[in-house]
Amino acid sequence: MTLEAFRKELKEGIPSVLPAIQDYDTSLNHAPKRKEILSTEEKKLALKNALRYFPVEQHTVLAPEFAEEMKNYGRIYMLRFKPKHKMYARNITDYPGESLQAKSIMLMIQNNLDHAIAQHPDELITYGGNGAVFQNWAQYRLCMQYLTEMTDEQTLTIYSGHPMGLYPSHKDAPRVIVTNGMVIPNYSKPDDLEKLNALGVSQYGQMTAGSYMYIGPQGIVHGTTITLLNGGRKISKNGEGLAGKLFVTAGLGGMSGAQPKAGNIAGCISVTAEVNAKATYTRHSQGWVDEVITNLDDLCARVNLAKKNKEVVSIAYQGNIVDVWEKFDQENVYIDLGSDQTSLHNPWAGGYYPVGISLDEANEMMASNPDLFKEKIQETLRRHVAAVNKHTAKGTYFFDYGNAFLLEASRAGADIMAEDGINFRYASYVQDIMGPMCFDYGFGPFRWVCATAKAEDLEQTDRIACEVLEEIMKVSPVEIQQQMADNIRWIKGAQENKLVVGSQARILYADAEGRIKIAAAFNKAIKEGLIGPVVLGRDHHDVSGTDSPYRETSNIYDGSRYTADMAIQNVIGDSFRGATWVSIHNGGGVGWGEVINGGFGMLLDGTDDTDRRLRSMLFWDVNNGISRRSWARNDEAVFAIKRAMATEPLLKVTIPNYADDDLINTIY
Ligand SMILES: NC(=O)c1ccc[n+]([C@@H]2O[C@H](COP(=O)([O-])OP(=O)(O)OC[C@H]3O[C@@H](n4cnc5c(N)ncnc54)[C@H](O)[C@@H]3O)[C@@H](O)[C@H]2O)c1
């Protein structure tokens, strides 16, 4: 398609003449059929809702077609309206429109739907099985049309994928405000989502899917590398590294696909089980996992050889993870580190597959007999945990990887509770590792995308970021030296590790000082013409963006981990301090109703206005969360917020006083 035709299609929005029906693309990985949840009356409502996007004279054609989609997929995706243009992040100058900021948002939306990145591109799902960018193709088309029309004096509001409209605002306001899955708290059970989503009035945005900030598995490679390195430090007896040690986990999907690569970077042997052959071979062909093995005996032999030779190798096991844990127990294959990254935030709709039945059978059962499917899942979870427990009894260090494994296993009645009956046997990686070592100090998954789509720009930004960090490290306090060193090592190896899938993007853990200085240096380089515009953002899985009691805020111990003030304050604060777009979601990572999380995107265009905005917004975006973590009496965060106050006279944060336990114990 020519550039002109591409621009025309974006500007056209929903075409006035019905486009031809398209063949169902069997080469793509499709979302499983969602379970039937609507009554007949509700199905009528869903149809009427879908038809709102189209002129009345098209309804006689579209109504039966959409009803058929509802019957076949459990959702109305409006597949006829899939655009003809290829989905990928183009150079920002290719996008039509009045506002450079709006163009940067179009670029990021297309990146989230890129076939090399998106898990179920036709169903507009980026990752995590149900992390949607839009609910249907009409929303995509309408949103893109609005973005091509908008000026820097307008703001577009998106309600769970639905573009409500353009509203007058001002140039310092966000160009887009996204909300996903926001519901009245009493209606936030998993089936409420299924129903609202089937009706076409709400969606699960995951974290960076519904906020257009997903950058493929690289985003999590870095976090996983840090987790493994620090996990390795936890199990290290004499300061030795991970060489020759075995890490066992599951999932080669959207984010879980980063695990083998992280294992290689951290320098261990990794085995990652994956039930879906498409996912396995996609990651293998992308070079994210070194070898694929389909037989358990071969797997044991290969792992033993790798251990003997202290190889750094990542192995995919094509099959169910439960079989691996059980087989390694029988064959006495010692596992040093263990975890799991199946999509247990979404256990009943394809996030976690039962052992002993094929993927196709499981997908069929999920839709035709959801009760039996649920039984099979819970049975599998109990077996899974029983096998993990045998290994941990031998010394394996197992951690929850933020996928609701512990939570769902406990709900399934697995032997997962600690002796006190309140806590779990195992810690979440945030409690043990990421919380105290990263988030409390303000280190989190800062990221950027070079909006020119040029690899040379990414190289330049890597170089600039590295120089900034090295400069900061010279005067960093001892408390954060390890973090600084890990991140400098990461950025130095980033080019060689070939992490780019989709847009020219980079992730880098940094604290407030690092983020601001890197962003300001990029903005200066843009002004000087060294590089083109850059989009800044971050994962929601960060210091301030996410309230999630079993994950991001699991190391908050003052009772406030079930509150969501921090995430809400954060997104509001970002929106008036200069973000180009902001988003706030119910659900993400651990499931609907279990977490509130938000994020931002910010276009760096080399202007002085942007320099002002980035300083104000990034400072808030990190220090908001540090303040809350400090108020929860986390020592590392108290240290970090006092440091921030010393550098910024306008910052005044309430610092907690620590009560003496002996005094409290005399009272109760
Ligand atoms: N640790 C983190 O930082 C972090 C960050 C983001 C997400 N997560 C969580 O990790 C989970 C995975 O995310 P994702 O984007 O990779 O999801 P995904 O759905 O793309 O991938 C999960 C994969 O697990 C496979 N799988 C399911 N059951 C299996 C089984 N029993 N044995 C082997 N393979 C099985 C699926 O086929 C799928 O490919 C999510 O719950 C997500 O929220 C963790």
PDB file of C-alpha atoms and ligand atoms in Angstrom, residues 119 126-130 204 206-207 214 220 223-224 227 250-257 273-276 279 317 319-322 340-346 350-355 359 380 384 400-404 429 509 539 541 551-552 588-591, ligand 1:
ATOM      1  CA  GLN A 119      -0.628 -11.921  20.708  1.00  0.00           C
ATOM      2  CA  THR A 126      -1.635  -7.238  22.534  1.00  0.00           C
ATOM      3  CA  TYR A 127      -0.669  -9.588  25.354  1.00  0.00           C
ATOM      4  CA  GLY A 128      -1.786 -11.564  28.368  1.00  0.00           C
ATOM      5  CA  GLY A 129      -4.601 -13.342  26.530  1.00  0.00           C
ATOM      6  CA  ASN A 130      -7.051 -10.488  26.958  1.00  0.00           C
ATOM      7  CA  TYR A 204      -9.431  -5.370  29.916  1.00  0.00           C
ATOM      8  CA  GLN A 206      -3.862  -5.151  30.848  1.00  0.00           C
ATOM      9  CA  MET A 207      -1.129  -2.627  31.581  1.00  0.00           C
ATOM     10  CA  TYR A 214       3.816  -2.112  24.933  1.00  0.00           C
ATOM     11  CA  ILE A 220      10.091  -7.401  30.518  1.00  0.00           C
ATOM     12  CA  GLY A 223      12.869  -6.659  34.639  1.00  0.00           C
ATOM     13  CA  THR A 224      13.274 -10.412  34.434  1.00  0.00           C
ATOM     14  CA  THR A 227      14.898 -10.313  39.052  1.00  0.00           C
ATOM     15  CA  ALA A 250       6.531 -21.567  32.093  1.00  0.00           C
ATOM     16  CA  GLY A 251       5.171 -19.378  29.331  1.00  0.00           C
ATOM     17  CA  LEU A 252       6.606 -18.161  26.036  1.00  0.00           C
ATOM     18  CA  GLY A 253       3.823 -15.691  25.360  1.00  0.00           C
ATOM     19  CA  GLY A 254       3.768 -11.923  25.210  1.00  0.00           C
ATOM     20  CA  MET A 255       5.783 -11.153  28.295  1.00  0.00           C
ATOM     21  CA  SER A 256       6.706 -14.588  29.503  1.00  0.00           C
ATOM     22  CA  GLY A 257       8.579 -15.004  26.203  1.00  0.00           C
ATOM     23  CA  ALA A 273       7.573 -24.889  29.261  1.00  0.00           C
ATOM     24  CA  GLU A 274       4.978 -23.719  26.759  1.00  0.00           C
ATOM     25  CA  VAL A 275       1.813 -25.597  25.718  1.00  0.00           C
ATOM     26  CA  ASN A 276       1.120 -23.576  22.604  1.00  0.00           C
ATOM     27  CA  ALA A 279       4.090 -19.386  20.789  1.00  0.00           C
ATOM     28  CA  TYR A 317       9.941 -27.514  26.515  1.00  0.00           C
ATOM     29  CA  GLY A 319       4.341 -29.119  26.673  1.00  0.00           C
ATOM     30  CA  ASN A 320       2.779 -28.559  30.055  1.00  0.00           C
ATOM     31  CA  ILE A 321       4.859 -27.130  32.897  1.00  0.00           C
ATOM     32  CA  VAL A 322       3.397 -29.533  35.443  1.00  0.00           C
ATOM     33  CA  ASP A 340       5.827 -19.401  36.566  1.00  0.00           C
ATOM     34  CA  GLN A 341       4.540 -16.947  34.029  1.00  0.00           C
ATOM     35  CA  THR A 342       1.450 -18.556  32.629  1.00  0.00           C
ATOM     36  CA  SER A 343      -1.447 -16.095  32.460  1.00  0.00           C
ATOM     37  CA  LEU A 344      -3.067 -17.060  35.725  1.00  0.00           C
ATOM     38  CA  HIS A 345      -4.643 -13.646  36.000  1.00  0.00           C
ATOM     39  CA  ASN A 346      -6.996 -15.122  33.383  1.00  0.00           C
ATOM     40  CA  GLY A 350      -6.995 -19.619  28.175  1.00  0.00           C
ATOM     41  CA  GLY A 351      -4.431 -18.156  30.538  1.00  0.00           C
ATOM     42  CA  TYR A 352      -3.489 -21.477  32.110  1.00  0.00           C
ATOM     43  CA  TYR A 353      -3.859 -24.861  30.459  1.00  0.00           C
ATOM     44  CA  PRO A 354      -4.737 -28.110  32.218  1.00  0.00           C
ATOM     45  CA  VAL A 355      -2.260 -30.962  32.228  1.00  0.00           C
ATOM     46  CA  LEU A 359      -4.455 -27.550  23.695  1.00  0.00           C
ATOM     47  CA  THR A 380      -3.737 -28.983  37.581  1.00  0.00           C
ATOM     48  CA  HIS A 384       1.585 -28.049  40.019  1.00  0.00           C
ATOM     49  CA  ASP A 400       5.594 -15.868  42.337  1.00  0.00           C
ATOM     50  CA  TYR A 401       6.113 -13.893  39.155  1.00  0.00           C
ATOM     51  CA  GLY A 402       3.229 -11.502  39.428  1.00  0.00           C
ATOM     52  CA  ASN A 403       0.821 -13.692  37.470  1.00  0.00           C
ATOM     53  CA  ALA A 404      -1.515 -14.536  40.393  1.00  0.00           C
ATOM     54  CA  TYR A 429       9.155 -11.383  43.490  1.00  0.00           C
ATOM     55  CA  TYR A 509      15.380   0.787  34.940  1.00  0.00           C
ATOM     56  CA  ASP A 539       5.459   0.008  32.179  1.00  0.00           C
ATOM     57  CA  HIS A 541       4.515  -2.153  36.743  1.00  0.00           C
ATOM     58  CA  ARG A 551       2.338  -7.622  43.206  1.00  0.00           C
ATOM     59  CA  GLU A 552       3.546  -4.019  42.898  1.00  0.00           C
ATOM     60  CA  GLY A 588      -3.633  -5.727  34.495  1.00  0.00           C
ATOM     61  CA  GLY A 589      -1.223  -8.500  35.340  1.00  0.00           C
ATOM     62  CA  VAL A 590      -3.123 -10.150  38.152  1.00  0.00           C
ATOM     63  CA  GLY A 591      -6.711  -9.883  36.958  1.00  0.00           C
TER      64      GLY A 591
HETATM   65  N1  LIG B   1       6.671 -10.609  36.308  1.00  0.00           N
HETATM   66  C1  LIG B   1       6.335  -9.596  35.678  1.00  0.00           C
HETATM   67  O1  LIG B   1       6.978  -8.570  35.667  1.00  0.00           O
HETATM   68  C2  LIG B   1       5.154  -9.681  34.923  1.00  0.00           C
HETATM   69  C3  LIG B   1       4.926  -8.632  34.138  1.00  0.00           C
HETATM   70  C4  LIG B   1       3.874  -8.680  33.401  1.00  0.00           C
HETATM   71  C5  LIG B   1       3.042  -9.762  33.438  1.00  0.00           C
HETATM   72  N2  LIG B   1       3.255 -10.777  34.209  1.00  0.00           N
HETATM   73  C6  LIG B   1       2.278 -11.845  34.210  1.00  0.00           C
HETATM   74  O2  LIG B   1       2.814 -12.996  33.580  1.00  0.00           O
HETATM   75  C7  LIG B   1       1.741 -13.668  32.937  1.00  0.00           C
HETATM   76  C8  LIG B   1       2.110 -13.995  31.517  1.00  0.00           C
HETATM   77  O3  LIG B   1       2.070 -12.852  30.676  1.00  0.00           O
HETATM   78  P1  LIG B   1       2.162 -13.023  29.098  1.00  0.00           P
HETATM   79  O4  LIG B   1       2.002 -11.691  28.503  1.00  0.00           O
HETATM   80  O5  LIG B   1       3.349 -13.797  28.741  1.00  0.00           O
HETATM   81  O6  LIG B   1       0.866 -13.887  28.832  1.00  0.00           O
HETATM   82  P2  LIG B   1       0.588 -14.846  27.621  1.00  0.00           P
HETATM   83  O7  LIG B   1      -0.811 -15.294  27.802  1.00  0.00           O
HETATM   84  O8  LIG B   1       0.999 -14.188  26.373  1.00  0.00           O
HETATM   85  O9  LIG B   1       1.566 -16.067  27.838  1.00  0.00           O
HETATM   86  C9  LIG B   1       1.371 -17.092  28.770  1.00  0.00           C
HETATM   87  C10 LIG B   1       1.754 -18.383  28.098  1.00  0.00           C
HETATM   88  O10 LIG B   1       1.647 -19.440  29.033  1.00  0.00           O
HETATM   89  C11 LIG B   1       1.273 -20.606  28.294  1.00  0.00           C
HETATM   90  N3  LIG B   1       0.706 -21.581  29.219  1.00  0.00           N
HETATM   91  C12 LIG B   1      -0.491 -21.524  29.856  1.00  0.00           C
HETATM   92  N4  LIG B   1      -0.650 -22.573  30.657  1.00  0.00           N
HETATM   93  C13 LIG B   1       0.465 -23.332  30.525  1.00  0.00           C
HETATM   94  C14 LIG B   1       0.882 -24.522  31.123  1.00  0.00           C
HETATM   95  N5  LIG B   1       0.120 -25.159  32.037  1.00  0.00           N
HETATM   96  N6  LIG B   1       2.099 -25.019  30.789  1.00  0.00           N
HETATM   97  C15 LIG B   1       2.883 -24.378  29.880  1.00  0.00           C
HETATM   98  N7  LIG B   1       2.513 -23.233  29.279  1.00  0.00           N
HETATM   99  C16 LIG B   1       1.328 -22.707  29.615  1.00  0.00           C
HETATM  100  C17 LIG B   1       0.267 -20.085  27.293  1.00  0.00           C
HETATM  101  O11 LIG B   1       0.114 -20.936  26.203  1.00  0.00           O
HETATM  102  C18 LIG B   1       0.847 -18.726  26.923  1.00  0.00           C
HETATM  103  O12 LIG B   1       1.592 -18.764  25.748  1.00  0.00           O
HETATM  104  C19 LIG B   1       0.522 -12.774  33.062  1.00  0.00           C
HETATM  105  O13 LIG B   1      -0.320 -13.178  34.106  1.00  0.00           O
HETATM  106  C20 LIG B   1       1.115 -11.474  33.347  1.00  0.00           C
HETATM  107  O14 LIG B   1       0.241 -10.611  33.998  1.00  0.00           O
HETATM  108  C21 LIG B   1       4.306 -10.776  34.956  1.00  0.00           C
END
